[in-house]
Amino acid sequence: MTIHARRSLPGLGVRGRIAIIYVALGILPAVAALVLLHDKGPRAAETGLALFAGGLLVFMGPCVALLSRWVVLRDVREVNAFCRMLRQGRCEVAFTLPPEREDEEELLRLKRDLNWMAHVVSRREGELLCSLSETLRSRERYRREATTDALTGVATRGHMECVGQALASSSLPFALLLFDLDGFKGVNDTQGHDAGDAVLRALGDVLRSSCRQQDVPFRLGGDEFGVLCRGMDTEEALRLAHRLRRLFAEKRTGTTMSVGVVAVQERKTCEPGLLEKVFKAADTALYAVKRCGGDGVHAGEVAWTSEKTAS
């Protein structure tokens, strides 16, 4: 925003305004008195000067207010408005000023300094905003790296454990699905790691696109994956496992998928180490499928050490 000086005489500074007042109050009355003295005589000149002096005394207050505003207060108000806008964060504010001269008055120099100060503040504010934006981008990148598997796009093991511990500590029902790829080692050994990575990405795509928004698909490591499902019972978890297995088979990656499923119902008591027990039960169910040749789904149960009360 640009602040324009509202002057009746453009470019007239404080010195020029004082000079006009000096002429108006000093020289012009003297000239008028000389004219009256010459044309009307001494008495007329005395009367004119007396009326002028009396008028000054009578109208001193309004005249002083008007002249002070005209001489300096208008500039002070402009400076105050400038500082107020700068305080509000409007660093684009600036005075419209004439070209700089060496003999400038102090108020004009002050305005130039304020313009420069606003420029410096605006530049530093821009630098801070850029730095803050970069910090936020870096923070978001680190968060993604900490919570998202770079190859497959599903959650990392660490993020899954945070979500899983929260679920296990609550009374909410949840289910765990564990996946292991059958024949994945053969793909890696015969076709190379690029082909193996393509298989893992295909499974990641299936998990991310086919699970519910509240579910957490994750990668444990290698070709071991899983899904944490909030509010899901055994029957629903088995249906999801069969659907994911079928969708992955449609990718034709040269591998199949073994799935272990465990569901935990709503609880009224806290089970110590519940998440670890759920993982152990799901892992046992998974390897039961493996022992039967793989490419299947099996449901397991948690070994409870305290009384389990389902609602």
XYZ file of C-alpha atoms in Angstrom:
311
model
C 0.000 0.000 0.000
C 1.269 3.475 -0.874
C 0.686 6.460 1.414
C 0.260 9.645 -0.576
C 0.986 12.995 1.040
C -2.150 15.108 1.008
C -0.752 18.598 0.495
C -2.498 21.633 -0.879
C 0.795 22.596 -2.500
C 2.540 19.473 -3.831
C 6.200 19.134 -2.911
C 6.048 21.867 -0.267
C 7.998 20.876 2.835
C 7.926 22.145 6.408
C 10.368 24.965 5.634
C 8.268 26.160 2.716
C 5.134 26.164 4.804
C 6.831 28.147 7.584
C 8.054 30.624 4.978
C 4.491 31.124 3.732
C 3.291 31.730 7.305
C 6.140 34.203 7.849
C 5.120 36.102 4.735
C 1.421 35.983 5.640
C 1.831 37.105 9.266
C 4.873 39.354 9.018
C 5.481 40.857 5.637
C 1.930 41.190 4.276
C 0.592 43.123 7.344
C 3.583 45.460 7.138
C 2.989 46.057 3.445
C -0.714 46.643 4.109
C 0.153 49.119 6.887
C 2.489 51.020 4.570
C -0.231 51.188 1.921
C -2.746 52.511 4.469
C -0.179 54.946 5.811
C 0.471 56.248 2.331
C -3.145 56.375 1.167
C -5.177 57.055 4.327
C -2.728 58.455 6.799
C -1.302 57.319 10.156
C -4.645 56.833 11.897
C -5.867 54.379 9.259
C -2.594 52.474 9.440
C -2.829 52.274 13.231
C -6.445 51.100 13.000
C -5.554 48.425 10.465
C -2.667 47.100 12.560
C -4.852 47.122 15.690
C -7.588 45.161 13.939
C -5.025 42.688 12.627
C -3.506 42.205 16.098
C -6.936 41.862 17.691
C -7.989 39.312 15.118
C -4.859 37.279 15.821
C -5.626 37.286 19.553
C -9.288 36.379 19.095
C -8.651 33.588 16.599
C -5.330 32.437 18.074
C -6.586 28.965 19.079
C -8.150 27.977 15.759
C -5.302 29.576 13.826
C -2.635 27.742 15.838
C -4.473 24.413 15.399
C -4.916 24.954 11.681
C -1.364 26.143 11.087
C 0.233 23.408 13.210
C -1.760 20.804 11.327
C -0.745 22.329 8.021
C 2.922 22.705 8.997
C 3.732 19.411 10.742
C 0.810 17.428 12.199
C -0.322 16.118 8.819
C 3.113 14.542 8.322
C 3.036 13.150 11.854
C -0.358 11.561 11.162
C 0.998 10.021 7.959
C 3.960 8.596 9.883
C 1.600 7.237 12.556
C -0.587 5.611 9.899
C 2.520 4.099 8.318
C 3.730 2.660 11.639
C 0.258 1.341 12.468
C 0.022 -0.549 9.171
C 3.560 -1.851 9.623
C 2.628 -3.092 13.100
C -0.336 -4.935 11.556
C 2.059 -6.807 9.264
C 1.306 -4.808 6.121
C 4.940 -4.535 5.095
C 4.080 -3.440 1.552
C 3.246 0.036 2.886
C 5.339 2.888 1.458
C 5.377 6.668 1.159
C 5.303 8.338 -2.242
C 8.341 10.619 -2.125
C 10.116 12.984 -4.526
C 13.659 12.242 -5.756
C 16.218 12.390 -2.955
C 18.237 15.578 -2.412
C 21.112 16.385 -0.079
C 19.334 19.328 1.578
C 16.165 17.445 2.474
C 14.336 18.286 5.679
C 14.265 15.806 8.556
C 10.656 14.678 8.091
C 11.351 13.711 4.494
C 14.468 11.798 5.556
C 12.425 10.081 8.252
C 9.910 8.923 5.648
C 12.701 7.590 3.440
C 14.108 5.688 6.421
C 10.660 4.274 7.184
C 10.289 3.160 3.560
C 13.631 1.390 3.780
C 12.698 -0.179 7.126
C 9.452 -1.506 5.634
C 11.420 -2.916 2.694
C 13.866 -4.688 5.031
C 11.052 -6.050 7.214
C 9.165 -7.264 4.131
C 12.268 -8.962 2.741
C 13.077 -10.670 6.040
C 9.453 -11.702 6.441
C 9.621 -13.285 2.987
C 12.833 -15.086 3.925
C 11.235 -16.352 7.140
C 8.165 -17.571 5.244
C 10.393 -19.407 2.754
C 12.384 -20.925 5.611
C 9.193 -21.926 7.434
C 7.750 -23.472 4.264
C 10.931 -25.461 3.731
C 10.872 -26.581 7.372
C 7.253 -27.726 7.026
C 8.072 -29.572 3.793
C 11.039 -31.268 5.466
C 8.902 -32.162 8.471
C 6.227 -33.662 6.235
C 8.891 -35.574 4.274
C 10.423 -36.985 7.462
C 6.951 -37.886 8.745
C 6.192 -39.755 5.522
C 9.537 -41.526 5.655
C 8.863 -42.551 9.253
C 5.303 -43.745 8.663
C 5.195 -44.843 5.002
C 7.136 -47.616 3.288
C 8.984 -46.033 0.364
C 8.618 -49.002 -2.001
C 4.983 -49.986 -1.512
C 3.295 -46.890 -0.055
C 1.774 -48.768 2.902
C 2.529 -48.002 6.552
C 5.843 -48.909 8.154
C 6.145 -51.389 10.989
C 6.780 -48.570 13.465
C 3.607 -46.725 12.493
C 1.603 -49.949 12.631
C 2.875 -50.664 16.149
C 1.744 -47.209 17.329
C -1.745 -47.767 15.921
C -1.838 -51.370 17.128
C -0.865 -50.521 20.696
C -3.588 -47.865 20.793
C -6.162 -50.400 19.588
C -4.964 -53.074 22.010
C -5.121 -50.616 24.917
C -8.712 -49.689 24.097
C -11.837 -51.818 24.381
C -12.606 -51.567 20.657
C -12.769 -54.711 18.519
C -10.165 -55.098 15.792
C -8.702 -57.685 13.454
C -5.219 -58.443 12.162
C -4.464 -59.953 8.751
C -0.922 -61.172 8.047
C 0.240 -61.929 4.479
C 3.228 -63.839 3.175
C 3.964 -64.310 -0.539
C 4.372 -67.885 -1.755
C 7.237 -68.303 -4.209
C 8.565 -64.773 -3.799
C 12.135 -65.951 -3.250
C 12.004 -67.780 -6.568
C 10.977 -64.578 -8.372
C 13.879 -62.719 -6.797
C 16.363 -65.485 -7.591
C 15.287 -66.106 -11.190
C 14.059 -62.695 -12.387
C 16.064 -60.310 -10.224
C 15.295 -57.813 -7.512
C 13.551 -55.397 -9.875
C 10.945 -58.067 -10.607
C 10.667 -58.773 -6.880
C 10.133 -55.074 -6.167
C 7.394 -55.000 -8.817
C 5.618 -57.857 -7.011
C 5.836 -56.007 -3.689
C 4.511 -52.814 -5.259
C 1.615 -54.763 -6.771
C 0.669 -56.101 -3.341
C 0.990 -52.608 -1.858
C -1.364 -51.276 -4.541
C -3.930 -53.975 -3.742
C -3.809 -53.261 -0.009
C -4.010 -49.471 -0.369
C -6.832 -49.494 -2.897
C -8.977 -52.263 -1.402
C -8.935 -51.640 2.350
C -11.252 -49.267 4.181
C -10.117 -45.773 5.079
C -9.911 -46.668 8.781
C -7.772 -49.766 8.102
C -3.971 -49.640 8.281
C -2.161 -51.745 5.648
C 1.514 -52.138 6.552
C 4.740 -53.877 5.610
C 6.613 -55.831 8.255
C 9.643 -56.388 6.049
C 10.618 -58.370 2.979
C 7.489 -60.003 1.558
C 5.578 -59.950 4.870
C 2.616 -57.571 4.979
C -0.485 -57.069 7.084
C -3.608 -55.030 7.717
C -4.953 -53.728 11.034
C -8.734 -53.409 10.799
C -10.695 -51.354 13.325
C -14.124 -52.610 14.365
C -13.980 -55.867 12.381
C -14.991 -59.364 13.525
C -13.662 -62.726 12.319
C -16.254 -63.214 9.578
C -15.630 -59.758 8.107
C -11.870 -60.229 8.365
C -12.048 -63.556 6.512
C -14.115 -61.982 3.737
C -11.553 -59.192 3.401
C -8.667 -61.693 3.365
C -10.260 -63.754 0.572
C -10.998 -60.613 -1.442
C -7.431 -59.305 -1.117
C -6.038 -62.712 -2.040
C -8.248 -62.821 -5.136
C -7.344 -59.280 -6.212
C -3.644 -60.017 -5.815
C -3.998 -63.184 -7.896
C -5.479 -61.052 -10.688
C -2.177 -59.141 -10.838
C -0.521 -62.324 -12.243
C 2.794 -61.724 -10.513
C 3.866 -65.366 -10.501
C 3.310 -65.601 -6.738
C 0.383 -66.447 -4.470
C -0.552 -65.268 -1.010
C -0.975 -67.028 2.346
C -3.077 -65.180 4.919
C -3.449 -65.564 8.684
C -6.430 -63.866 10.337
C -7.156 -63.089 13.999
C -10.032 -60.966 15.322
C -10.367 -59.543 18.839
C -13.825 -58.676 20.104
C -14.809 -55.846 22.422
C -13.219 -56.255 25.861
C -14.112 -55.141 29.372
C -10.754 -56.088 30.866
C -7.237 -55.186 29.788
C -5.188 -58.084 28.421
C -1.426 -57.635 29.022
C 0.657 -57.839 25.831
C -2.463 -58.176 23.689
C -0.904 -56.902 20.450
C 1.996 -59.360 20.693
C -0.439 -62.214 21.332
C -2.570 -61.205 18.350
C 0.523 -61.172 16.126
C 1.619 -64.548 17.414
C -1.832 -66.040 16.761
C -1.983 -64.536 13.256
C 1.534 -65.775 12.502
C 0.578 -69.274 13.654
C -2.508 -69.193 11.410
C -0.388 -67.958 8.499
C 2.108 -70.788 8.773
C -0.711 -73.296 9.077
C -1.596 -72.205 5.525
C 2.064 -72.447 4.510
C 2.302 -76.019 5.793
C -0.676 -76.945 3.617
C 0.998 -75.609 0.474
C 0.139 -71.907 0.760
C -2.301 -69.868 -1.307
C -5.049 -69.843 1.307
C -6.603 -68.187 4.342
C -6.789 -69.473 7.910
C -8.227 -67.932 11.086
C -6.534 -68.233 14.471
C -7.408 -67.332 18.052
C -5.630 -65.390 20.773
C -4.379 -67.317 23.802
C -5.922 -65.280 26.632
C -4.277 -65.187 30.051
C -7.036 -63.173 31.748
C -10.802 -63.508 31.605
C -12.123 -62.182 28.288
C -15.554 -60.654 28.359
C -17.149 -59.892 25.000
C -20.134 -57.611 24.696
